[in-house]
Amino acid sequence: MSKKKSICPLAFALDQVGDRWTFMILRNAFFGMRRFSDFVSDLGIARNILSQRLEAMVANGLFTIVPSETDARVTEYRLTKKAKELSSALVAMRMWAEKWHPDIDFKGELIDIATHKKIKQLRFRTTDNQDVAPENVRVEYAP
Amino acid sequence: MSKKKSICPLAFALDQVGDRWTFMILRNAFFGMRRFSDFVSDLGIARNILSQRLEAMVANGLFTIVPSETDARVTEYRLTKKAKELSSALVAMRMWAEKWHPDIDFKGELIDIATHKKIKQLRFRTTDNQDVAPENVRVEYAP
DNA sequence: CGGTATCCCTGAAGATACTG
DNA sequence: CAGTATCTTCAGGGATACCG
């Protein structure tokens, strides 16, 4: 490994969330998990490691620490907007896994909370709001 | 670490592409890279590690090995459809990085190859083709 | 060219005990 | 409860030499 300041956005993103534990922590957080001990017991992660990850995630603006309103001794890790917007990437990975491994019995389904219908595909939009299929998206470099 | 057969689709996906090198290899492959030595020299990855990764990726159906048509001695790693469809997830991560770190000078831009317009947002669609914004997508569990 | 076979070594993860 | 502080282990990565 050992990459310094990479100009690749993907590498950059991976610097922040490319770690396996970070992903799993995020996943649990998306499901409403907010407390240190809950992460420990659910993920089976060592306390010191979790501590490191959370610290980094706070530093990267993925979590904000908030004292619980109900119990003063309890601290809550709340997802920031930045973190929440990463869910699209996780959803994309989930859809991919479901599509290519239909044999596996995954739990849960992606739904639109407004209409309650199942999510089937991912799309993109141009700056002028035109629909674009994923396979038509490319990275282009200016000379 | 140490997760066996996890029922979480995200964990499952990470088992296949959750490794840093795998991500970078994929990225390069999306840009047309196909040969062993090219990955070695561009990524700076150790040969044995690259070998391991490629082997796993072939086993997971991300690459197919094809003898080069131009040079018989050369082997090509070609992305499968499965791998290509993962690009959506990478694009999502790229968009996220660009949005939240506009200060960074990332190279290249996402464009629609049909109209050549810039890609701005990611959307989803329900099974009956209705548009859904990312923030309205949730995972729901059946009792 | 496209790997395989070794050896080494570091850094990340785990376990555990302790603290505010 | 939510961490911190240590200690230890081990596997993953790097370097290098070699092979078909």
Coordinates of N, CA and C in Angstrom, one line a residue, chain A residues 3-132:
Chain A
K3 N -0.2 5.1 -0.1 CA -0.5 6.1 -1.1 C -0.6 7.4 -0.3
K4 N 0.0 8.4 -0.8 CA 0.0 9.7 -0.1 C -1.3 10.5 -0.5
K5 N -1.1 11.7 -1.1 CA -2.2 12.4 -1.5 C -2.6 12.1 -3.0
S6 N -3.4 11.1 -3.1 CA -3.8 10.7 -4.5 C -4.8 11.7 -5.1
I7 N -4.6 11.9 -6.4 CA -5.6 12.8 -7.0 C -6.8 12.1 -7.6
C8 N -6.8 10.8 -7.4 CA -7.9 10.0 -7.8 C -9.0 10.0 -6.8
P9 N -10.2 10.5 -7.2 CA -11.3 10.6 -6.3 C -11.7 9.3 -5.6
L10 N -11.5 8.3 -6.3 CA -11.9 7.0 -5.8 C -10.9 6.6 -4.7
A11 N -9.6 6.8 -4.9 CA -8.6 6.5 -3.9 C -8.9 7.4 -2.7
F12 N -9.3 8.6 -3.0 CA -9.5 9.6 -1.9 C -10.7 9.1 -1.1
A13 N -11.8 8.7 -1.7 CA -12.9 8.2 -1.0 C -12.5 7.0 -0.1
L14 N -11.7 6.1 -0.7 CA -11.3 4.9 0.0 C -10.5 5.3 1.2
D15 N -9.8 6.4 1.1 CA -9.0 6.8 2.3 C -9.9 7.1 3.5
Q16 N -11.1 7.5 3.2 CA -12.0 7.8 4.2 C -12.9 6.7 4.7
V17 N -13.4 5.9 3.7 CA -14.3 4.9 4.0 C -13.9 3.5 3.4
G18 N -12.7 3.4 3.0 CA -12.3 2.2 2.3 C -12.0 1.0 3.3
D19 N -12.0 1.3 4.5 CA -11.7 0.2 5.5 C -13.0 -0.6 5.8
R20 N -12.7 -1.9 5.9 CA -13.8 -2.8 6.1 C -14.7 -2.5 7.3
W21 N -14.0 -2.2 8.4 CA -14.7 -1.9 9.7 C -15.5 -0.6 9.5
T22 N -15.0 0.4 8.8 CA -15.6 1.7 8.6 C -16.9 1.4 7.8
F23 N -16.9 0.6 6.9 CA -18.0 0.2 6.1 C -19.1 -0.4 7.0
M24 N -18.7 -1.3 7.8 CA -19.7 -2.0 8.6 C -20.3 -1.1 9.7
I25 N -19.4 -0.2 10.2 CA -19.9 0.8 11.2 C -21.0 1.7 10.5
L26 N -20.6 2.1 9.3 CA -21.6 3.0 8.6 C -22.9 2.2 8.4
R27 N -22.8 1.0 7.9 CA -24.0 0.2 7.7 C -24.9 0.2 8.9
N28 N -24.3 -0.2 10.0 CA -25.0 -0.2 11.3 C -25.6 1.1 11.6
A29 N -24.8 2.2 11.4 CA -25.3 3.5 11.7 C -26.5 3.9 10.8
F30 N -26.5 3.4 9.6 CA -27.6 3.7 8.7 C -28.9 3.0 9.2
F31 N -28.7 1.9 10.0 CA -29.8 1.2 10.6 C -30.2 1.8 11.9
G32 N -29.6 2.9 12.3 CA -30.0 3.6 13.5 C -29.1 3.4 14.7
M33 N -28.0 2.6 14.5 CA -27.1 2.4 15.6 C -26.3 3.6 15.9
R34 N -26.1 3.9 17.2 CA -25.5 5.2 17.6 C -24.5 5.1 18.7
R35 N -24.5 4.0 19.4 CA -23.7 3.9 20.6 C -22.5 3.0 20.5
F36 N -21.4 3.4 21.2 CA -20.2 2.6 21.2 C -20.4 1.2 21.6
S37 N -21.0 0.9 22.6 CA -21.2 -0.5 23.1 C -22.0 -1.3 22.1
D38 N -22.9 -0.7 21.4 CA -23.7 -1.4 20.5 C -22.9 -1.8 19.3
F39 N -22.0 -1.0 18.9 CA -21.1 -1.3 17.8 C -20.2 -2.5 18.2
V40 N -19.7 -2.4 19.4 CA -18.8 -3.4 19.9 C -19.5 -4.8 19.9
S41 N -20.7 -4.8 20.5 CA -21.4 -6.1 20.7 C -21.9 -6.6 19.4
D42 N -22.4 -5.7 18.5 CA -23.0 -6.2 17.3 C -21.9 -6.6 16.2
L43 N -20.9 -5.8 16.1 CA -19.9 -6.1 15.1 C -18.8 -7.1 15.6
G44 N -18.6 -7.2 16.9 CA -17.6 -8.0 17.5 C -16.2 -7.3 17.2
I45 N -16.2 -6.1 17.1 CA -14.9 -5.3 16.9 C -14.3 -5.0 18.3
A46 N -13.0 -5.0 18.3 CA -12.2 -4.7 19.5 C -12.5 -3.3 19.9
R47 N -12.5 -3.0 21.2 CA -12.8 -1.6 21.6 C -11.8 -0.6 21.1
N48 N -10.6 -0.9 21.2 CA -9.6 0.0 20.8 C -9.7 0.3 19.3
I49 N -10.0 -0.7 18.5 CA -10.1 -0.5 17.1 C -11.3 0.3 16.8
L50 N -12.4 0.0 17.4 CA -13.6 0.9 17.2 C -13.3 2.3 17.6
S51 N -12.6 2.5 18.7 CA -12.2 3.8 19.1 C -11.5 4.6 18.0
Q52 N -10.5 3.9 17.4 CA -9.7 4.5 16.3 C -10.6 4.9 15.2
R53 N -11.5 3.9 14.8 CA -12.3 4.2 13.6 C -13.2 5.3 13.8
L54 N -13.9 5.3 15.0 CA -14.8 6.4 15.2 C -14.1 7.8 15.3
E55 N -12.9 7.8 15.8 CA -12.2 9.0 15.9 C -11.9 9.5 14.5
A56 N -11.4 8.6 13.6 CA -11.1 9.0 12.3 C -12.4 9.4 11.5
M57 N -13.5 8.7 11.8 CA -14.7 9.1 11.1 C -15.2 10.4 11.5
V58 N -15.1 10.7 12.8 CA -15.4 12.1 13.3 C -14.6 13.1 12.6
A59 N -13.3 12.8 12.6 CA -12.3 13.7 12.0 C -12.6 14.0 10.5
N60 N -13.1 12.9 9.8 CA -13.5 13.0 8.4 C -14.9 13.6 8.2
G61 N -15.5 13.9 9.3 CA -16.9 14.5 9.1 C -18.0 13.5 8.8
L62 N -17.8 12.3 9.2 CA -18.9 11.3 9.0 C -19.8 11.2 10.2
F63 N -19.3 11.4 11.3 CA -20.0 11.4 12.6 C -19.9 12.7 13.3
T64 N -20.9 13.0 14.1 CA -20.8 14.1 15.1 C -21.1 13.4 16.4
I65 N -20.4 13.8 17.4 CA -20.7 13.3 18.7 C -21.7 14.2 19.4
V66 N -22.7 13.5 19.9 CA -23.8 14.3 20.6 C -24.1 13.6 21.9
P67 N -24.1 14.3 23.1 CA -24.5 13.7 24.3 C -25.9 13.3 24.2
S68 N -26.3 12.1 24.6 CA -27.6 11.7 24.6 C -28.6 12.6 25.4
E69 N -29.7 12.8 24.9 CA -30.7 13.6 25.6 C -31.4 12.9 26.7
T70 N -31.5 11.6 26.5 CA -32.2 10.8 27.5 C -31.2 10.4 28.7
D71 N -30.0 10.1 28.4 CA -29.1 9.7 29.4 C -27.8 10.5 29.3
A72 N -27.5 11.2 30.3 CA -26.4 12.2 30.2 C -25.0 11.5 30.1
R73 N -24.9 10.2 30.6 CA -23.7 9.6 30.5 C -23.4 9.0 29.1
V74 N -24.4 8.8 28.4 CA -24.3 8.2 27.1 C -24.0 9.2 25.9
T75 N -23.1 8.7 25.1 CA -22.7 9.5 23.9 C -23.3 8.9 22.7
E76 N -23.7 9.8 21.8 CA -24.2 9.3 20.5 C -23.4 9.7 19.3
Y77 N -23.2 8.8 18.4 CA -22.6 9.1 17.2 C -23.7 9.2 16.1
R78 N -23.8 10.5 15.7 CA -24.8 10.7 14.6 C -24.2 10.9 13.3
L79 N -24.8 10.3 12.3 CA -24.3 10.5 10.9 C -24.5 11.9 10.5
T80 N -23.5 12.4 9.8 CA -23.6 13.7 9.2 C -24.3 13.6 7.8
K81 N -24.6 14.7 7.2 CA -25.2 14.7 5.9 C -24.2 14.1 4.9
K82 N -23.0 14.4 5.1 CA -21.9 13.8 4.3 C -22.0 12.3 4.3
A83 N -22.1 11.8 5.5 CA -22.1 10.3 5.6 C -23.4 9.7 5.0
K84 N -24.5 10.4 5.3 CA -25.8 9.9 4.8 C -25.8 9.9 3.3
E85 N -25.1 10.8 2.7 CA -25.1 10.8 1.2 C -24.2 9.7 0.6
L86 N -23.5 9.1 1.5 CA -22.7 8.0 1.0 C -23.5 6.7 0.9
S87 N -24.7 6.8 1.4 CA -25.6 5.6 1.4 C -25.8 5.2 -0.1
S88 N -25.8 6.1 -1.0 CA -26.1 5.8 -2.4 C -25.0 4.7 -2.9
A89 N -23.8 5.0 -2.5 CA -22.8 4.0 -2.9 C -23.0 2.7 -2.3
L90 N -23.4 2.6 -1.0 CA -23.6 1.4 -0.3 C -24.8 0.7 -1.0
V91 N -25.8 1.4 -1.3 CA -27.0 0.9 -2.0 C -26.6 0.3 -3.3
A92 N -25.8 1.0 -4.0 CA -25.3 0.5 -5.3 C -24.6 -0.8 -5.2
M93 N -23.8 -0.9 -4.1 CA -23.1 -2.2 -3.9 C -24.1 -3.3 -3.5
R94 N -25.1 -2.9 -2.8 CA -26.1 -3.9 -2.4 C -26.8 -4.4 -3.6
M95 N -27.3 -3.5 -4.4 CA -28.0 -3.9 -5.6 C -27.1 -4.8 -6.5
W96 N -25.9 -4.5 -6.5 CA -25.0 -5.3 -7.3 C -24.9 -6.7 -6.8
A97 N -24.7 -6.8 -5.5 CA -24.6 -8.1 -4.8 C -25.9 -8.9 -5.0
E98 N -27.0 -8.3 -4.9 CA -28.3 -9.0 -5.1 C -28.5 -9.5 -6.5
K99 N -28.1 -8.6 -7.4 CA -28.3 -9.0 -8.8 C -27.4 -10.2 -9.2
W100 N -26.1 -10.1 -8.8 CA -25.2 -11.2 -9.2 C -25.1 -12.4 -8.3
H101 N -25.8 -12.4 -7.2 CA -25.8 -13.5 -6.4 C -27.2 -13.8 -5.8
P102 N -28.1 -14.0 -6.8 CA -29.5 -14.2 -6.4 C -29.8 -15.4 -5.6
D103 N -28.8 -16.3 -5.6 CA -28.9 -17.6 -4.9 C -28.8 -17.3 -3.4
I104 N -28.1 -16.2 -3.0 CA -27.9 -16.0 -1.6 C -29.1 -15.4 -1.0
D105 N -29.4 -15.8 0.2 CA -30.6 -15.4 0.9 C -30.3 -14.1 1.7
F106 N -30.3 -13.0 1.0 CA -30.0 -11.7 1.7 C -31.3 -11.3 2.5
K107 N -31.1 -10.7 3.6 CA -32.3 -10.2 4.3 C -32.6 -8.8 4.0
G108 N -33.8 -8.4 3.9 CA -34.2 -7.1 3.7 C -34.3 -6.7 2.2
E109 N -35.0 -5.7 1.9 CA -35.2 -5.2 0.5 C -35.2 -3.7 0.4
L110 N -34.7 -3.3 -0.7 CA -34.6 -1.8 -0.9 C -36.0 -1.3 -1.4
I111 N -36.5 -0.3 -0.7 CA -37.8 0.2 -1.1 C -37.8 1.7 -1.1
D112 N -38.7 2.3 -1.8 CA -38.9 3.7 -1.8 C -39.8 4.1 -0.6
I113 N -39.3 4.9 0.3 CA -40.1 5.1 1.5 C -41.4 5.9 1.2
A114 N -41.4 6.6 0.1 CA -42.6 7.3 -0.3 C -43.8 6.4 -0.8
T115 N -43.4 5.6 -1.8 CA -44.5 4.7 -2.4 C -44.4 3.3 -1.9
H116 N -43.3 3.0 -1.2 CA -43.2 1.6 -0.7 C -43.0 0.6 -1.7
K117 N -42.6 1.0 -2.9 CA -42.3 0.1 -4.0 C -40.8 -0.3 -4.0
K118 N -40.6 -1.5 -4.5 CA -39.2 -2.0 -4.5 C -38.3 -1.2 -5.5
I119 N -37.1 -1.0 -5.1 CA -36.1 -0.3 -5.9 C -35.5 -1.3 -6.9
K120 N -35.5 -1.0 -8.1 CA -35.0 -2.0 -9.1 C -33.7 -1.6 -9.8
Q121 N -33.6 -0.3 -10.2 CA -32.4 0.1 -10.9 C -31.9 1.5 -10.5
L122 N -30.6 1.6 -10.8 CA -29.9 2.8 -10.5 C -29.8 3.6 -11.8
R123 N -29.9 4.9 -11.7 CA -29.8 5.8 -12.9 C -28.9 7.0 -12.6
F124 N -28.6 7.7 -13.6 CA -27.9 9.0 -13.3 C -28.6 10.1 -14.1
R125 N -28.2 11.4 -13.7 CA -28.8 12.5 -14.4 C -27.7 13.5 -14.8
T126 N -27.9 14.1 -15.9 CA -26.9 15.1 -16.3 C -27.3 16.4 -15.6
T127 N -26.4 17.4 -15.8 CA -26.6 18.7 -15.2 C -28.0 19.3 -15.6
D128 N -28.4 19.0 -16.8 CA -29.7 19.5 -17.3 C -30.8 18.5 -17.1
N129 N -30.6 17.7 -16.1 CA -31.7 16.7 -15.7 C -32.1 15.7 -16.7
Q130 N -31.2 15.3 -17.5 CA -31.5 14.2 -18.4 C -31.1 12.9 -17.9
D131 N -32.0 11.9 -18.1 CA -31.7 10.6 -17.5 C -30.6 9.9 -18.3
V132 N -29.7 9.2 -17.6 CA -28.6 8.5 -18.2 C -28.5 7.1 -17.5

